[in-house]
mmCIF file of C-alpha atoms and ligand atoms in Angstrom:
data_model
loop_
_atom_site.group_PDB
_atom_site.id
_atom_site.type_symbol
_atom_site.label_atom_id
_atom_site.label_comp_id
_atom_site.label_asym_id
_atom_site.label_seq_id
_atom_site.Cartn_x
_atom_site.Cartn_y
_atom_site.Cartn_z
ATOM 1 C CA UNK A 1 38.595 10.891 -10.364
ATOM 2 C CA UNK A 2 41.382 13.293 -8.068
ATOM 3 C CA UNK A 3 43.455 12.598 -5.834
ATOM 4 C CA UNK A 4 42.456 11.659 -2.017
ATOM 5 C CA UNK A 5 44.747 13.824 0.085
ATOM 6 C CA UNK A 6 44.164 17.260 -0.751
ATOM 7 C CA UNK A 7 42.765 19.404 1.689
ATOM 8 C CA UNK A 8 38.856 20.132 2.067
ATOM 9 C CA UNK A 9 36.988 22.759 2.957
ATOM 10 C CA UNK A 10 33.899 22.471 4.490
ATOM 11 C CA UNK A 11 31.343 25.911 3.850
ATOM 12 C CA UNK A 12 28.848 27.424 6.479
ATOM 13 C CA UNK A 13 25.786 26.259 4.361
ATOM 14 C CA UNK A 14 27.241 22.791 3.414
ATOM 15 C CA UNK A 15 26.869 18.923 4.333
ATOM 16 C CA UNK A 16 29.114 17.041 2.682
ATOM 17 C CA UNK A 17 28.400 13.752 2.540
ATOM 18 C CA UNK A 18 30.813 10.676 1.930
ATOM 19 C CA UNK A 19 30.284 7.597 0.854
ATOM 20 C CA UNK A 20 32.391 4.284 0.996
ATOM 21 C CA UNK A 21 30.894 0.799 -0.328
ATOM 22 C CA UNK A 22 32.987 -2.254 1.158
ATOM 23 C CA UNK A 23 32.615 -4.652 -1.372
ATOM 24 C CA UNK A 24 34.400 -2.327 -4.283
ATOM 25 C CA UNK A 25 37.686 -2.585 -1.733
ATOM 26 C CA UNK A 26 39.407 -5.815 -1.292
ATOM 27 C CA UNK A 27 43.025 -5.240 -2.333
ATOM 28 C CA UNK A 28 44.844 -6.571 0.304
ATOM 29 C CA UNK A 29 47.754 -3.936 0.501
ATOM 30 C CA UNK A 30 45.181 -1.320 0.762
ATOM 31 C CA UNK A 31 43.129 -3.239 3.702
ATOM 32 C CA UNK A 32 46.787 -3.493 5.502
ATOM 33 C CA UNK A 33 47.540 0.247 5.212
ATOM 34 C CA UNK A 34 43.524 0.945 6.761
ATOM 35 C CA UNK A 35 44.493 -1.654 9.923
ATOM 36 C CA UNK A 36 47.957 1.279 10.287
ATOM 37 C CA UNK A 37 45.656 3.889 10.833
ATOM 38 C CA UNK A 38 43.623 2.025 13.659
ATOM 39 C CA UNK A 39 44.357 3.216 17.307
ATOM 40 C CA UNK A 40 45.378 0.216 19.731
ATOM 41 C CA UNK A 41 41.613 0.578 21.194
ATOM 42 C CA UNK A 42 40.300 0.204 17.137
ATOM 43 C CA UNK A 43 42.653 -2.655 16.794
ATOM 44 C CA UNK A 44 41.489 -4.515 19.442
ATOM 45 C CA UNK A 45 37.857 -3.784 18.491
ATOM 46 C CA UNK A 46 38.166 -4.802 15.014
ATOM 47 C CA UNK A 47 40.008 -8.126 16.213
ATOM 48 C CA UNK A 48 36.970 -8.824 18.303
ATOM 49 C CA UNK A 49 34.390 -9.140 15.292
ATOM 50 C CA UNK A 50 33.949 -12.748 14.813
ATOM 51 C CA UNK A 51 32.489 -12.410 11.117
ATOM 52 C CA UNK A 52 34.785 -11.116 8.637
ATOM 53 C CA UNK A 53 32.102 -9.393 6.790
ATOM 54 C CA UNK A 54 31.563 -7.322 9.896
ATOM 55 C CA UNK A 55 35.586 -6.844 10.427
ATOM 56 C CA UNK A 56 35.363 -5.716 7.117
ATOM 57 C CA UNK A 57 32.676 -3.360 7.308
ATOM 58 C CA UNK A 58 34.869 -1.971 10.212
ATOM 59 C CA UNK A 59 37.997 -1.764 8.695
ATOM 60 C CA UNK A 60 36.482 0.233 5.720
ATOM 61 C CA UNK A 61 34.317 2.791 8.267
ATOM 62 C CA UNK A 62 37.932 3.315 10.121
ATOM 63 C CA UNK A 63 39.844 4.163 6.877
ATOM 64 C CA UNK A 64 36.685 6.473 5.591
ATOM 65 C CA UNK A 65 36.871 8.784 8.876
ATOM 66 C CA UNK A 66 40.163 9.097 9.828
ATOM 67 C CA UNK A 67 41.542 9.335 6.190
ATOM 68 C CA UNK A 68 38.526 12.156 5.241
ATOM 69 C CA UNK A 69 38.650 13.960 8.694
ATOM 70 C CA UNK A 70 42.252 14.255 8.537
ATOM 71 C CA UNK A 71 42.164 16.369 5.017
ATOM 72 C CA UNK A 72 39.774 18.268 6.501
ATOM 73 C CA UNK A 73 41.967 18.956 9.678
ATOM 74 C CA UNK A 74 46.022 18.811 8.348
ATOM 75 C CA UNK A 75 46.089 16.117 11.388
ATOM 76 C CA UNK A 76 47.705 13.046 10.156
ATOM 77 C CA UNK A 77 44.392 10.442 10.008
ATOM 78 C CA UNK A 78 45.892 7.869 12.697
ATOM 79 C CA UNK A 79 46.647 10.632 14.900
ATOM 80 C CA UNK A 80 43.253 12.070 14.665
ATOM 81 C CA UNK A 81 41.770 12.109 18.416
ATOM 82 C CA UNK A 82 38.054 10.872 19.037
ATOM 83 C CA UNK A 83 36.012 11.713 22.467
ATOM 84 C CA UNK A 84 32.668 9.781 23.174
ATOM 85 C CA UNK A 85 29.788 11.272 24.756
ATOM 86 C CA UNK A 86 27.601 9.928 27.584
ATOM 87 C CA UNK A 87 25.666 7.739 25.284
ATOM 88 C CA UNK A 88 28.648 7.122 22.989
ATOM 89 C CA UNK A 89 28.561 9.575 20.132
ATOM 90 C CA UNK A 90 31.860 10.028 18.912
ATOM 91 C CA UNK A 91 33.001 13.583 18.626
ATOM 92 C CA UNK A 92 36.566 14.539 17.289
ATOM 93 C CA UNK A 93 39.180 16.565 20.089
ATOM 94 C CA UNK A 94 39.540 19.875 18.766
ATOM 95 C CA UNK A 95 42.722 22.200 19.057
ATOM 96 C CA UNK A 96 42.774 25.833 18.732
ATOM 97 C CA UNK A 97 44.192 25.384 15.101
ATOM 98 C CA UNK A 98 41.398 22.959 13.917
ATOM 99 C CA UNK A 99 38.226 24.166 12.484
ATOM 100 C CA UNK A 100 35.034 23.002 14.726
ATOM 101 C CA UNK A 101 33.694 19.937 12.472
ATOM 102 C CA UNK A 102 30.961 17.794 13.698
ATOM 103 C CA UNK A 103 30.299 14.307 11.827
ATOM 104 C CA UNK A 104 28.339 10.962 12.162
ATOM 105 C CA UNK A 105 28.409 7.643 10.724
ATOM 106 C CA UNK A 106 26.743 5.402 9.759
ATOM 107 C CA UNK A 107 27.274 1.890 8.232
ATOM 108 C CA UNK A 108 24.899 -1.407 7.161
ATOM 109 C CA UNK A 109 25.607 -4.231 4.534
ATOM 110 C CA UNK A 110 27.263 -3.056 1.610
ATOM 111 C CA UNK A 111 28.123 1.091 2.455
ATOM 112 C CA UNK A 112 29.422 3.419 4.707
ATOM 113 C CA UNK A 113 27.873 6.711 4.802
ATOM 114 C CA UNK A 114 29.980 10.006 6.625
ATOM 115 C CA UNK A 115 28.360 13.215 6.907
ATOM 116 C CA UNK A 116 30.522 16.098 8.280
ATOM 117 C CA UNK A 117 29.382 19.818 9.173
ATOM 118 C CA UNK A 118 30.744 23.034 10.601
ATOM 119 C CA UNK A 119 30.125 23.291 14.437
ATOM 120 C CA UNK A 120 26.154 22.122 13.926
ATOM 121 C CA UNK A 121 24.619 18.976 15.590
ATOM 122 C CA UNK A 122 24.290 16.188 12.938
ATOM 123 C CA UNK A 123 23.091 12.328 12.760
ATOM 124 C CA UNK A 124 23.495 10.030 9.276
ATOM 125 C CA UNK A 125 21.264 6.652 9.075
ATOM 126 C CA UNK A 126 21.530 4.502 6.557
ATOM 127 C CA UNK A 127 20.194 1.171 6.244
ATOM 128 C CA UNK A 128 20.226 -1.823 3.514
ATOM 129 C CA UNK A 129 16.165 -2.251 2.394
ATOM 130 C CA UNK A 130 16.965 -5.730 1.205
ATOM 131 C CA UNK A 131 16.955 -6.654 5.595
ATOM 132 C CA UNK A 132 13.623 -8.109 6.620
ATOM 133 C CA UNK A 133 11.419 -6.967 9.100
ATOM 134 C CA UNK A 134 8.168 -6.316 9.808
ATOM 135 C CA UNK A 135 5.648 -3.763 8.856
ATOM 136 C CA UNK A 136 2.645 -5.261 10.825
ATOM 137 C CA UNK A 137 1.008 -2.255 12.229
ATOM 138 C CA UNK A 138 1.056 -3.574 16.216
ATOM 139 C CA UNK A 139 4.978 -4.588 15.440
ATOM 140 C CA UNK A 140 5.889 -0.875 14.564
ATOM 141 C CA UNK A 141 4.409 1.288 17.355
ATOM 142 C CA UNK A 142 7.062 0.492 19.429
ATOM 143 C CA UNK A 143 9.305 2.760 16.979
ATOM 144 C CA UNK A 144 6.984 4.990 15.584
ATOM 145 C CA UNK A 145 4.528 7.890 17.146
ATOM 146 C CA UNK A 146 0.548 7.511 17.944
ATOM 147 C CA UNK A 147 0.854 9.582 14.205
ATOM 148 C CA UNK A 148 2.938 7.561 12.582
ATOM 149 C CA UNK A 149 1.294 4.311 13.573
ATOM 150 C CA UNK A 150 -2.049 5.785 11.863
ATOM 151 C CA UNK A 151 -0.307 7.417 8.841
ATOM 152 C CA UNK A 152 1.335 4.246 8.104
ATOM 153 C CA UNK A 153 -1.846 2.271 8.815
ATOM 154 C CA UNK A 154 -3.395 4.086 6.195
ATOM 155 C CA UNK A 155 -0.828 3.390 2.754
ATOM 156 C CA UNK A 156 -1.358 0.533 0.862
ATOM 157 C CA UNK A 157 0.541 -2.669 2.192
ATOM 158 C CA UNK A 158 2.623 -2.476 -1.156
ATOM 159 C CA UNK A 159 4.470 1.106 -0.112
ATOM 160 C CA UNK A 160 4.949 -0.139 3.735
ATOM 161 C CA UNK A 161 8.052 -2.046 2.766
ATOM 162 C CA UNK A 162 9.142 1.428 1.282
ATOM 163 C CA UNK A 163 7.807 3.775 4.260
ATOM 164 C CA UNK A 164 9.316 1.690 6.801
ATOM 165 C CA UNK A 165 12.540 2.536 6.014
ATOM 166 C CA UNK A 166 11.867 6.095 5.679
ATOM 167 C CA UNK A 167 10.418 6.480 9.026
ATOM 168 C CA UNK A 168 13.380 4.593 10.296
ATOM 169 C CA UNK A 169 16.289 6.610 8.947
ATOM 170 C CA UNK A 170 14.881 9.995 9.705
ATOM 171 C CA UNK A 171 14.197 8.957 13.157
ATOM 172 C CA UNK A 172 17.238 7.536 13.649
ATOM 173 C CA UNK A 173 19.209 10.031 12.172
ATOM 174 C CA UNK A 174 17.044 12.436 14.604
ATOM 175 C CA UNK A 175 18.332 10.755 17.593
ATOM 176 C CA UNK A 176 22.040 10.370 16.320
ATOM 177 C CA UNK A 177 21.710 14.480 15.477
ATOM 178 C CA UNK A 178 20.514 15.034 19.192
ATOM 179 C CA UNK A 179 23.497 12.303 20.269
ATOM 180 C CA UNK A 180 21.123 10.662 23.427
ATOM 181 C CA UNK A 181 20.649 6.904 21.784
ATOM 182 C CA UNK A 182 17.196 5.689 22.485
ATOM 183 C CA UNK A 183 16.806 7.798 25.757
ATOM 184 C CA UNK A 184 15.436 9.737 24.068
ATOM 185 C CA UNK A 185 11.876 8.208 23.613
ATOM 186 C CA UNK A 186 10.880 7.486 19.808
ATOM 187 C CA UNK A 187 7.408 8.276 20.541
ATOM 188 C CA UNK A 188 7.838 11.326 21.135
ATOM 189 C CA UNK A 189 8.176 13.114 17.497
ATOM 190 C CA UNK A 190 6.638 12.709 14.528
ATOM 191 C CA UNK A 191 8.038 12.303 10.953
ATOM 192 C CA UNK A 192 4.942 14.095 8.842
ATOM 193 C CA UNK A 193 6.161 12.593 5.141
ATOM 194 C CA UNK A 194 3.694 13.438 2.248
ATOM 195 C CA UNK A 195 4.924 14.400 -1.438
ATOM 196 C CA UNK A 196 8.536 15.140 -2.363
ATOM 197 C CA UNK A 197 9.284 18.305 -0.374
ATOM 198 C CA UNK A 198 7.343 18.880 1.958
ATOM 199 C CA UNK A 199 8.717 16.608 5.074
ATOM 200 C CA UNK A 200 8.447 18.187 8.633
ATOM 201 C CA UNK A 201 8.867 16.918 12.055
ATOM 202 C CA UNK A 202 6.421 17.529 15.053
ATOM 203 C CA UNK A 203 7.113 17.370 18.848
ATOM 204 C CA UNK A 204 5.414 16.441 21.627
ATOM 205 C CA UNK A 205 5.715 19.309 24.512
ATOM 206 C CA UNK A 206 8.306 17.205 26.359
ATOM 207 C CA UNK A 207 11.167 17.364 24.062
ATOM 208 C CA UNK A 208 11.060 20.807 24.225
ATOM 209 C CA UNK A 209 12.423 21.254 20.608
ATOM 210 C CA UNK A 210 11.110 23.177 17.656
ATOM 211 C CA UNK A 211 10.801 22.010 13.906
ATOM 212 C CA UNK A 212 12.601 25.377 12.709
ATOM 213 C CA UNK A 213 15.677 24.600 14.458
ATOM 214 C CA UNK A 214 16.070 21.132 12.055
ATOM 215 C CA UNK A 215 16.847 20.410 8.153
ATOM 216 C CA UNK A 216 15.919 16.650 7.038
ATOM 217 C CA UNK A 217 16.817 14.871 4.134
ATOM 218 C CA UNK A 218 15.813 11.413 3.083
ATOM 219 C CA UNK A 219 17.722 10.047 -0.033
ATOM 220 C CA UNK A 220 18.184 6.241 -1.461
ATOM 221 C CA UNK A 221 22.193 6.023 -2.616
ATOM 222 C CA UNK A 222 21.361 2.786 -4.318
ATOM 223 C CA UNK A 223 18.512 0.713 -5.038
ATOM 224 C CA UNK A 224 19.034 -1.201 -1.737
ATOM 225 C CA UNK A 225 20.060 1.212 0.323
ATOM 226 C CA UNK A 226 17.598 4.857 2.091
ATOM 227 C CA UNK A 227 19.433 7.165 4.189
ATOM 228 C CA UNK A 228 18.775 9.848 6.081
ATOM 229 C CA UNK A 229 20.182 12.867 7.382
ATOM 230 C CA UNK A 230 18.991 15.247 10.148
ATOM 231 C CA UNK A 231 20.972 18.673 10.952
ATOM 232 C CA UNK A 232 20.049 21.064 13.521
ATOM 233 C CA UNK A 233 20.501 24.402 11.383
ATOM 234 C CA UNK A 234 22.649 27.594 12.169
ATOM 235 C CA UNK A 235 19.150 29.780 12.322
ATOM 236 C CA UNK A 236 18.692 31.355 8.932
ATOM 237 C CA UNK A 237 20.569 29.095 7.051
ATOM 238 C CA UNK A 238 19.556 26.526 4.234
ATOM 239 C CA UNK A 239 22.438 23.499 4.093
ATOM 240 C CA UNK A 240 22.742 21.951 0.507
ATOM 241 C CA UNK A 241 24.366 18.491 0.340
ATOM 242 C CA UNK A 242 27.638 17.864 -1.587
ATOM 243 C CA UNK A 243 28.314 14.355 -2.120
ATOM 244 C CA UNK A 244 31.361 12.354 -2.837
ATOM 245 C CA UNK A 245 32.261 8.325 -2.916
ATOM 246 C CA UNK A 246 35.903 7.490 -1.315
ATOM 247 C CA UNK A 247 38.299 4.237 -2.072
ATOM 248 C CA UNK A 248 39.727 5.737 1.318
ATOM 249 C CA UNK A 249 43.859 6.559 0.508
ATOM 250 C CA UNK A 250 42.711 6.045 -3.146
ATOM 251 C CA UNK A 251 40.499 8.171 -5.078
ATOM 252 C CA UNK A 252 37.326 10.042 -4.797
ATOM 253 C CA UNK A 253 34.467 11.409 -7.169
ATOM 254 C CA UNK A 254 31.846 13.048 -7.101
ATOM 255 C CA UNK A 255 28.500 10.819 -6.257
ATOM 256 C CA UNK A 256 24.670 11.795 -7.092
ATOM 257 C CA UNK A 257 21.395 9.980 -5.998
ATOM 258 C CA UNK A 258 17.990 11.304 -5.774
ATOM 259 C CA UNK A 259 16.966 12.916 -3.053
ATOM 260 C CA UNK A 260 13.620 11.758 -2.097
ATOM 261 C CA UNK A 261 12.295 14.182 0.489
ATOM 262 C CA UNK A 262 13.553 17.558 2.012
ATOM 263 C CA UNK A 263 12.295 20.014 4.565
HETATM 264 C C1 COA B 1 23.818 3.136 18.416
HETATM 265 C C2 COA B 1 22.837 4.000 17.678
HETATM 266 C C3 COA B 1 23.327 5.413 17.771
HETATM 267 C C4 COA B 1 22.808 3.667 16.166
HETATM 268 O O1 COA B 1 22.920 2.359 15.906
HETATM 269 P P1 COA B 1 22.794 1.703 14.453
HETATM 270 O O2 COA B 1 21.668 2.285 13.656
HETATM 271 O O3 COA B 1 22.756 0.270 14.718
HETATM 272 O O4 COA B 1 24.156 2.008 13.718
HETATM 273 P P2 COA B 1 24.669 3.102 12.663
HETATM 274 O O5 COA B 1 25.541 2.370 11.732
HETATM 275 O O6 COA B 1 23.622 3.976 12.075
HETATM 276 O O7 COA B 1 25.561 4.057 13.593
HETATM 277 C C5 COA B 1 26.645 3.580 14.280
HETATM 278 C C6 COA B 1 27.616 4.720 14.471
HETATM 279 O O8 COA B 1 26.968 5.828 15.081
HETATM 280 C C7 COA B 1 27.883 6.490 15.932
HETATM 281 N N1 COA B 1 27.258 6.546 17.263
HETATM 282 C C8 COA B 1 27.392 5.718 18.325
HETATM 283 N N2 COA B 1 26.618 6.146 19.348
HETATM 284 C C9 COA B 1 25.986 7.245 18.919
HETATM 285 C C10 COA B 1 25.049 8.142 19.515
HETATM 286 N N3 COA B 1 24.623 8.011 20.768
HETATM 287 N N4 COA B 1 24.598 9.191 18.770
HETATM 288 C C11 COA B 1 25.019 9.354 17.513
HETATM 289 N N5 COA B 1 25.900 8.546 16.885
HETATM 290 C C12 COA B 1 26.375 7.501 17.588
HETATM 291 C C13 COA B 1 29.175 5.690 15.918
HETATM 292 O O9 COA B 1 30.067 6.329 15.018
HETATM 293 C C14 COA B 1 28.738 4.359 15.393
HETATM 294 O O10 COA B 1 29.679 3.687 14.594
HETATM 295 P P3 COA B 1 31.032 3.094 15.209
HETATM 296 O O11 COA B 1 30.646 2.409 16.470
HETATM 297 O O12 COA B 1 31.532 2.168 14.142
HETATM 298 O O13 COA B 1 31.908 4.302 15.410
HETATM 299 C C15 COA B 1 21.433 3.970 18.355
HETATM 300 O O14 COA B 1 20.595 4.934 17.782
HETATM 301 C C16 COA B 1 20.741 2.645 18.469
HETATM 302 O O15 COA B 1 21.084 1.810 19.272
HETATM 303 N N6 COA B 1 19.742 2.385 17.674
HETATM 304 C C17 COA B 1 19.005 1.095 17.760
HETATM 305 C C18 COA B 1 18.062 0.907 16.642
HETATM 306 C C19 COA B 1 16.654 1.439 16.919
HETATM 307 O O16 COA B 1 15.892 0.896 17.689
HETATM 308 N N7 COA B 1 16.268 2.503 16.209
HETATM 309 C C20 COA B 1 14.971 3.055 16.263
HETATM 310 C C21 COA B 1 14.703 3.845 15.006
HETATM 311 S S1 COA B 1 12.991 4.099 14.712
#
C-alpha cells in the first residue's frame, strides 16, 4: 500500500481508473476531514440528502475527486475549481500551469468509480447488478436500439439479467463520454457485444459519429458491480487501463478485475 499524496502522472495512452468503495470508510475523523474539502455549494448539497447512505455515498465521491485530481494537478484538493456544462457534466477549470485532464464519475450502492484522461472526451458507468429491473423485451426498447431489442430478444432469459447491465453501462458511459445527458437519443447507436473482444458500436446517420473515433471497455470490479468505460481516442492511439482503489487521504493500491469486453 503507498502513500496517497504523491504526485501522478497521467500518460498519452493511459486511463487510469480509481476506485473508492463506501462501506470500507467509516472512521469518523476521516469522514470530518472529506466534509473540509467540500466547497460551500458541496456542503449544502450533501446537507440536502435525506438518507445517510446517500450523504455517504456523497461524501466519499467528494473526497475521491478532489483528493485524486489534486495530486494530479499540485492544486490543493478543496481549492480545486469545477465548471458544468450545458447538461451538467462537470469539467475541472484549467490554468496555464495545469495539465489538460478530463474525468467522469460515476457512483451506485457500494463504489465509486473515477476515470481520468489527458485532454480526450471520457464517460465512466457503473452500476450495482444486485438492483432490480426489468428485462422484459417491450420494457427495454425504450433504452436500447431496434438492434439491441432483437439481439437481446434472442439470448436465453438466464444471461438477460447479465446483458442488461452491459448494454446499460456502455451506453451510458457513451452518453457521459459525449457529455449531452439523454438528449442525445439512446436509440440511436448500437452496442454490437459478441465474444470477449470483439465489442463495437454502430451509428445511425444522425449522430454523425464514427466507431473509429471510440475505445470501449466493459469490466465487473466485483461480483455485484459492471462498469463501463467509453473514450473517444486521440486517432492512432490504443488506451490501456491502470487501475487503483483509494481510502481517499489514506492509502491506495493497485486494483485488478477482469475485463470482460474491449474494442
Ligand atoms: C445524469 C447522467 C449523466 C448519469 O446519471 P446516473 O447514471 O444516474 O449517475 P452516475 O453515477 O453514473 O453519474 C453521475 C455523475 O456523472 C457526472 N455527470 C453529471 N451530468 C453529466 C453529463 N451530462 N455527462 C457526463 N457526466 C455527467 C457527475 O459527476 C455526476 O456525479 P455528481 O453529481 O455526484 O458529481 C445521465 O446520463 C442520466 O440522467 N441518466 C439516466 C439513466 C438512463 O436512462 N440511462 C439510459 C442508459 S441505457
Amino acid at each position: 500500500m503507498k502513500s496517497a499524496s504523491s504526485t501522478l502522472d497521467v500518460l498519452p495512452n493511459e486511463i487510469h481508473v480509481w476506485y473508492a468503495f463506501p462501506d470500507e470508510i467509516r472512521q469518523t475523523s476521516l469522514l470530518s476531514d472529506y466534509q473540509q474539502l467540500l466547497n460551500p455549494a458541496e456542503t449544502q448539497q450533501w446537507q440536502r440528502f435525506h438518507f445517510d447512505k446517500h450523504r455517504h455515498l456523497y461524501l466519499i465521491a467528494r473526497a475521491l475527486v478532489r483528493t485524486t485530481l489534486s495530486r494530479y494537478t499540485a492544486i490543493t484538493p478543496s481549492r480545486l475549481q469545477f465548471t458544468k456544462n450545458a447538461y451538467g457534466k462537470p469539467e475541472l477549470i484549467h490554468s496555464d500551469r495545469t495539465p489538460q485532464l478530463c474525468f467522469n464519475l460515476s457512483h451506485t450502492d457500494g463504489l465509486v468509480v473515477l476515470g481520468i484522461v489527458s485532454n480526450q472526451k471520457i464517460g465512466v458507468d457503473v452500476e450495482n447488478m444486485e438492483r432490480q429491473i426489468t428485462t422484459a423485451v417491450e420494457d427495454i426498447a425504450r433504452y436500447f436500439s431496434p438492434q439491441e431489442v432483437s439481439d437481446f430478444s434472442q439470448i436465453p432469459a438466464h444471461q438477460r439479467h447479465d446483458r442488461f447491465f452491459d448494454y446499460w453501462t456502455l451506453k451510458e458511459s457513451y452518453i457521459k463520454a459525449c457529455g449531452m445527458g439523454l438528449s442525445l437519443p439512446l436509440d440511436q447507436f448500437t452496442f454490437h457485444i459478441q465474444e470477449k473482444e470483439s465489442l463495437r458500436i454502430s451509428f445511425a446517420a444522425s449522430l454523425n459519429d464514427d466507431p473509429n473515433n471510440w475505445q470501449f471497455w466493459l469490466f465487473d470490479p466485483t461480483p455485484s458491480h459492471k462498469a463501463a468505460i467509453s473514450l473517444h481516442r486521440h486517432p492512432g492511439t490504443e488506451y490501456c487501463l491502470v487501475m487503483k482503489k483509494a481510502v481517499p487521504l489514506v492509502s491506495e493500491q493497485d486494483f485488478s478485475c477482469t475485463i470482460l469486453n474491449t474494442s
